[in-house]
PDB file of C-alpha atoms in Angstrom:
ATOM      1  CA  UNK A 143     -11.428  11.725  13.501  1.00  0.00           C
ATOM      2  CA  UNK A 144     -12.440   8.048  11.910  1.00  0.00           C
ATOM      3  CA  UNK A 145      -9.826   6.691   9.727  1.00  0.00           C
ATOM      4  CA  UNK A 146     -11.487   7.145   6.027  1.00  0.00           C
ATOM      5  CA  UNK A 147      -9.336   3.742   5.322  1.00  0.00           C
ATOM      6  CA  UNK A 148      -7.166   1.608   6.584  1.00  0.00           C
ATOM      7  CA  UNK A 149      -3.882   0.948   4.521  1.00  0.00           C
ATOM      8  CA  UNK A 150      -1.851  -1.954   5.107  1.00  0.00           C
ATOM      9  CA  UNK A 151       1.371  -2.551   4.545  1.00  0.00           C
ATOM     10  CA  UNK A 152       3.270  -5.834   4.350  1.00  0.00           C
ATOM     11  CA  UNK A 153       7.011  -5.497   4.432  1.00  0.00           C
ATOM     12  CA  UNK A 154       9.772  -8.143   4.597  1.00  0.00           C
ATOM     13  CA  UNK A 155      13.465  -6.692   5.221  1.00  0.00           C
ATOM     14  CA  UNK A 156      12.975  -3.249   4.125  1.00  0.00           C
ATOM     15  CA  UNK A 157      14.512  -1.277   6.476  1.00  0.00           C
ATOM     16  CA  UNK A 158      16.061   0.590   3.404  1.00  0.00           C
ATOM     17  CA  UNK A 159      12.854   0.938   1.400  1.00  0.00           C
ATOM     18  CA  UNK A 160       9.906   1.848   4.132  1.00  0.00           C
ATOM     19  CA  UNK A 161      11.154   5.463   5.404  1.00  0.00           C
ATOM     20  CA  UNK A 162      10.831   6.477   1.661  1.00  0.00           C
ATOM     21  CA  UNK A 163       6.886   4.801   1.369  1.00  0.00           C
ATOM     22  CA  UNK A 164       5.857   6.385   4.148  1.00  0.00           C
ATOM     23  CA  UNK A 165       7.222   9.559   3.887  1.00  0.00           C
ATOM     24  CA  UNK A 166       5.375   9.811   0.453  1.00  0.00           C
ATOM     25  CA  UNK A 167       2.418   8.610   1.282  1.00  0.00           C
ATOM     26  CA  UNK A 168       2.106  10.777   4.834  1.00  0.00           C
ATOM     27  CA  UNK A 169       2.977  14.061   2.573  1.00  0.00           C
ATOM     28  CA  UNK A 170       0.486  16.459   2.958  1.00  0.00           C
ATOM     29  CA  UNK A 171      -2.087  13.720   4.960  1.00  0.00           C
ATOM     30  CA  UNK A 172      -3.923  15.453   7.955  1.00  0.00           C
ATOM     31  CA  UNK A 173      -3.469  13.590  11.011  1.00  0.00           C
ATOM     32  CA  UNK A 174      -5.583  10.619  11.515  1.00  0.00           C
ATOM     33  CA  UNK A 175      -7.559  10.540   7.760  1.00  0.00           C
ATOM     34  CA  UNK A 176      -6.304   7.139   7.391  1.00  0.00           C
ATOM     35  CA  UNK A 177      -5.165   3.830   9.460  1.00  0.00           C
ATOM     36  CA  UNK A 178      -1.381   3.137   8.817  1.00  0.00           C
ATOM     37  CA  UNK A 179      -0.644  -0.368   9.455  1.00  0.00           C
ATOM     38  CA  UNK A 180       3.444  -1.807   8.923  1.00  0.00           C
ATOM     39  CA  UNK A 181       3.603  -5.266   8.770  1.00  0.00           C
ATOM     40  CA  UNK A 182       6.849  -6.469   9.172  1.00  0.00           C
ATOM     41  CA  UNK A 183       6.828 -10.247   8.600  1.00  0.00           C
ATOM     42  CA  UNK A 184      10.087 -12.586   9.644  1.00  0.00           C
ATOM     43  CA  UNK A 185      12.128  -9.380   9.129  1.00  0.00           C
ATOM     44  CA  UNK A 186      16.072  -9.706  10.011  1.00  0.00           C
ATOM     45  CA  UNK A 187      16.723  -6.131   9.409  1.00  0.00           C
ATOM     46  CA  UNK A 188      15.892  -2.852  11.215  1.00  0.00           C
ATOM     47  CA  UNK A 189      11.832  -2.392   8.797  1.00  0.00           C
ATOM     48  CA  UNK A 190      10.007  -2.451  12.442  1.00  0.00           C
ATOM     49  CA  UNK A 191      12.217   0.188  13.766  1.00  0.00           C
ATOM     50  CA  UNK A 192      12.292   2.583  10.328  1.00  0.00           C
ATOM     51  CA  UNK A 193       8.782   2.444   9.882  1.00  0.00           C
ATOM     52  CA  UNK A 194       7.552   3.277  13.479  1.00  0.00           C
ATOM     53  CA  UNK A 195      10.236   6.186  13.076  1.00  0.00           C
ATOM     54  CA  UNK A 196       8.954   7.469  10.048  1.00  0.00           C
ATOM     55  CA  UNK A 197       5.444   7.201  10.899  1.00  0.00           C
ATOM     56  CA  UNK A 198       4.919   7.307  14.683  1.00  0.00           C
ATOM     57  CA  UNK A 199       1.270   7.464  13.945  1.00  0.00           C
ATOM     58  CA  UNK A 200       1.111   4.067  12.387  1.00  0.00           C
ATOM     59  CA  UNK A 201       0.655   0.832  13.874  1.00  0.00           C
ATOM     60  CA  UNK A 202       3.430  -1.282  13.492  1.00  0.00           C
ATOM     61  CA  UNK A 203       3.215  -4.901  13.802  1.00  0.00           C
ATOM     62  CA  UNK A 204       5.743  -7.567  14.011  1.00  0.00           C
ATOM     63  CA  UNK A 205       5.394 -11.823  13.564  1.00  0.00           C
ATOM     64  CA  UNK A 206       8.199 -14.231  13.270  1.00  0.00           C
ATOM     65  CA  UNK A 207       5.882 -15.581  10.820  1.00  0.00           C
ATOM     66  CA  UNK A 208       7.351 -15.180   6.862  1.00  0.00           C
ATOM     67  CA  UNK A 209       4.974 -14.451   3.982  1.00  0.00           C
ATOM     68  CA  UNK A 210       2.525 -11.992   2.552  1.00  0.00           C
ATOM     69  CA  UNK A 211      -0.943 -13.797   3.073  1.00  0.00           C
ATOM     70  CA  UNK A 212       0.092 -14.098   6.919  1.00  0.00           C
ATOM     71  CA  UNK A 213       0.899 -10.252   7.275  1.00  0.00           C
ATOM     72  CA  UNK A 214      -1.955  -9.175   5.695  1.00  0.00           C
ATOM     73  CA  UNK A 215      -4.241 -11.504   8.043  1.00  0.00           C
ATOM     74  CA  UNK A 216      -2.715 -10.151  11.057  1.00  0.00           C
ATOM     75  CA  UNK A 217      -2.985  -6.239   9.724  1.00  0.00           C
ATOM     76  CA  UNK A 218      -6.942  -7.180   8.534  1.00  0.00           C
ATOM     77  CA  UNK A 219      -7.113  -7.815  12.528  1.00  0.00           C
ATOM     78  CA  UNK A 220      -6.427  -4.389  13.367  1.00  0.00           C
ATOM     79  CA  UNK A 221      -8.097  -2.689  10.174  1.00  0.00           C
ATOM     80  CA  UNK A 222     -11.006  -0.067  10.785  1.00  0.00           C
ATOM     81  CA  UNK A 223     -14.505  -1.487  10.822  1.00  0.00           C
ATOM     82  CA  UNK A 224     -16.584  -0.759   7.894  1.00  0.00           C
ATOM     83  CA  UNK A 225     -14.095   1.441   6.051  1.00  0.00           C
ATOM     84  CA  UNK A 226     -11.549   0.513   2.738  1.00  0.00           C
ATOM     85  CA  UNK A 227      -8.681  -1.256   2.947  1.00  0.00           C
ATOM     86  CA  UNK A 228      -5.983  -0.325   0.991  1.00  0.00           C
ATOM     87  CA  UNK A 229      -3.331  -2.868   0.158  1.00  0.00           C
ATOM     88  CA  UNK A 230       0.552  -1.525  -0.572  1.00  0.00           C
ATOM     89  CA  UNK A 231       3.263  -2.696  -0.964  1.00  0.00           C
ATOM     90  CA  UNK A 232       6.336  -1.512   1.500  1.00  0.00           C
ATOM     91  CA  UNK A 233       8.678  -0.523  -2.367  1.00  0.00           C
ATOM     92  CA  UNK A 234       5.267   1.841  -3.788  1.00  0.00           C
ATOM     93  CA  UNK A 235       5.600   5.711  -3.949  1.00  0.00           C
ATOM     94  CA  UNK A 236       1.680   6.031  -3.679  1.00  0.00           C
ATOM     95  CA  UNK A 237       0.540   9.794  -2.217  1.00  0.00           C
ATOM     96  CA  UNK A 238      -2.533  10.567   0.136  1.00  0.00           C
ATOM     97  CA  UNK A 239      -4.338  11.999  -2.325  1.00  0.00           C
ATOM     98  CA  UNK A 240      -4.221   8.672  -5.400  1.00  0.00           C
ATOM     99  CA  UNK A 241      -5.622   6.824  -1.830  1.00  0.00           C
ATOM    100  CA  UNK A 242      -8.462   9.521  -1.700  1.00  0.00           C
ATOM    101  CA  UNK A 243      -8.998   9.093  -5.314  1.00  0.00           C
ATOM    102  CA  UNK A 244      -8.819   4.983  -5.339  1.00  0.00           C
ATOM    103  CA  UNK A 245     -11.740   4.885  -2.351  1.00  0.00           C
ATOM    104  CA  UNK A 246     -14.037   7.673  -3.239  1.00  0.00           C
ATOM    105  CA  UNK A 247     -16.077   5.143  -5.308  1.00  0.00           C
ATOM    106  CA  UNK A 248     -15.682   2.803  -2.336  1.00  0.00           C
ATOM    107  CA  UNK A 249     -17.031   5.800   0.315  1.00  0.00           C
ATOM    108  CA  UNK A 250     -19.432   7.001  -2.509  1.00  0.00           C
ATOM    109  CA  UNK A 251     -21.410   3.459  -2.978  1.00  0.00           C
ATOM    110  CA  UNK A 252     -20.956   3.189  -6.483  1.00  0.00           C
ATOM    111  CA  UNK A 253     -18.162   0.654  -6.442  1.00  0.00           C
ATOM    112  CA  UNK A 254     -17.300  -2.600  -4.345  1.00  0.00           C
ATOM    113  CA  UNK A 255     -13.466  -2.794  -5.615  1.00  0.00           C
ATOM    114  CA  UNK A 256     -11.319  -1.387  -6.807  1.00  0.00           C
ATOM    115  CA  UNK A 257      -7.277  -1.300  -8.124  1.00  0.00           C
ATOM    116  CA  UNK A 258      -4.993   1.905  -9.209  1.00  0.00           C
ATOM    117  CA  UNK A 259      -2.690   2.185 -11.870  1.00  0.00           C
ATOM    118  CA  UNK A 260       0.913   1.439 -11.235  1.00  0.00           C
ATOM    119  CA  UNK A 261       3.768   2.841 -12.864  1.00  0.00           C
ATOM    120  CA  UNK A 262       7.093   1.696 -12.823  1.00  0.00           C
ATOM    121  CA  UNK A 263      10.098   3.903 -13.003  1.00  0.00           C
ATOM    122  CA  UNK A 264      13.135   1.970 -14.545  1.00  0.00           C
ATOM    123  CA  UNK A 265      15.376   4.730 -14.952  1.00  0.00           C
ATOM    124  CA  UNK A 266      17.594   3.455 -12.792  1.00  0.00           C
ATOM    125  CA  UNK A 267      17.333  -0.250 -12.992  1.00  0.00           C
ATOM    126  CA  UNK A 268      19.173  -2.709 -14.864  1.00  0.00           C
ATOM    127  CA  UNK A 269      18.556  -3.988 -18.414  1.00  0.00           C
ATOM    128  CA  UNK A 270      17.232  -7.360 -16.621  1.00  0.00           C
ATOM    129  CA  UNK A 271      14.699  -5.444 -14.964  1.00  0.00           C
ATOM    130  CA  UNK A 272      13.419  -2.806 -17.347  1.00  0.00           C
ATOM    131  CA  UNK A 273      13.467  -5.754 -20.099  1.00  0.00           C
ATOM    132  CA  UNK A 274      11.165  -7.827 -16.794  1.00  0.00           C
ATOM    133  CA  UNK A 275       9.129  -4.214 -15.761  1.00  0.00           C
ATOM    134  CA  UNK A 276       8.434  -3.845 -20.065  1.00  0.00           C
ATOM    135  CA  UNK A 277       7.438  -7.270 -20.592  1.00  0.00           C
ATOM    136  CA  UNK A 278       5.029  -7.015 -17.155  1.00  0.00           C
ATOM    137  CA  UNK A 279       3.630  -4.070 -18.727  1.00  0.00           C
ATOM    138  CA  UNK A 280       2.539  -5.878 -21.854  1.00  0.00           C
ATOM    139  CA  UNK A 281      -0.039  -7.598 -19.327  1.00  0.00           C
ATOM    140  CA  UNK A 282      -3.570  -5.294 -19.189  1.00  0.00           C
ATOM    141  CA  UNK A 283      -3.158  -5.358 -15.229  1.00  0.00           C
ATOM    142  CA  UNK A 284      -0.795  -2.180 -15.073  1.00  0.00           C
ATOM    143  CA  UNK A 285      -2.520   0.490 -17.223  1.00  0.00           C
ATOM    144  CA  UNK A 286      -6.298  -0.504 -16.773  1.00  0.00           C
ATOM    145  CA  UNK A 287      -8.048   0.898 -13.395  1.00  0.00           C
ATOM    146  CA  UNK A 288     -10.118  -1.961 -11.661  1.00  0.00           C
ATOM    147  CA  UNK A 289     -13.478  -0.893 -10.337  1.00  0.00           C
ATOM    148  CA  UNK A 290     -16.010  -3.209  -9.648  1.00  0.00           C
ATOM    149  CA  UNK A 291     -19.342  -1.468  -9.764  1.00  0.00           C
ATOM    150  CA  UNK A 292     -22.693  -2.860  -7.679  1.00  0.00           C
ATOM    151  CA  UNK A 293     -25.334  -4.060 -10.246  1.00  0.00           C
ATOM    152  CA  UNK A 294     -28.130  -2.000 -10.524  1.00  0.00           C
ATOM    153  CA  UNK A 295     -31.067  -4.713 -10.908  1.00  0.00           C
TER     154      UNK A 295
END
């Protein structure tokens, strides 16, 4: 089966975090519908080791090298020709089927980009953060889909 998408994601130190991601995301995912790529990036904790154990599937990729751009350029090395890519972060509970749903107007043609909505449960967080997370929200990026649609002239 080809990969409808490729998802990639970075992750520095989080060994504690990654099992969960994946887990989530691989609920309920047939075997092979997308390209699982782990980048773990100057990590000094076990993230390599968690995520290859909680998704044997995925390709896991480690660099000495520290910082998001870097990680994704090495996972965009490995992503499948032609297809989506699918940028997460290694802290997101995001399921198989919002992927489906974010790159059907990607696999359909009528969109060249797009971005999901992300929503942020503070239940458990500090008053620092939810004060940070409720301020963040104030910003249009959270609660407005992003699709870029092709031009029609």
């Amino acid at each position: 089966m080809t990969p409808l998408a490729t998802i990639l994601i970075p992750a520095w130190n989080e060994g504690t975090q990654i099992a969960r991601t994946l887990t989530f995301l691989q609920n309920g995912m047939a075997r092979g519908r997308f390209r699982i790529i782990i980048i773990a990036n100057a990590c000094s904790d076990d993230t390599a080791r968690a995520a290859q154990l909680a998704a044997p599937d995925a390709l896991v990729l480690e660099t000495p090298i520290a910082g998001k751009c870097h990680a994704m350029n090495l996972g965009m090395a490995y992503a499948e020709p032609g297809a989506p890519v699918v940028c997460l972060d290694a802290d997101l509970d995001v399921s198989a089927a919002e992927i489906l749903a974010l790159i059907e107007p990607l696999r359909n043609g009528t969109a060249l980009a797009a971005c999901g909505r992300m929503r942020v449960d503070t239940a458990l967080a500090s008053a620092p953060v939810r004060a940070w997370v409720q301020a963040w929200q104030m910003n249009p990026y959270p609660s407005v889909p992003i699709i870029v649609r092709q031009s029609t002239g």
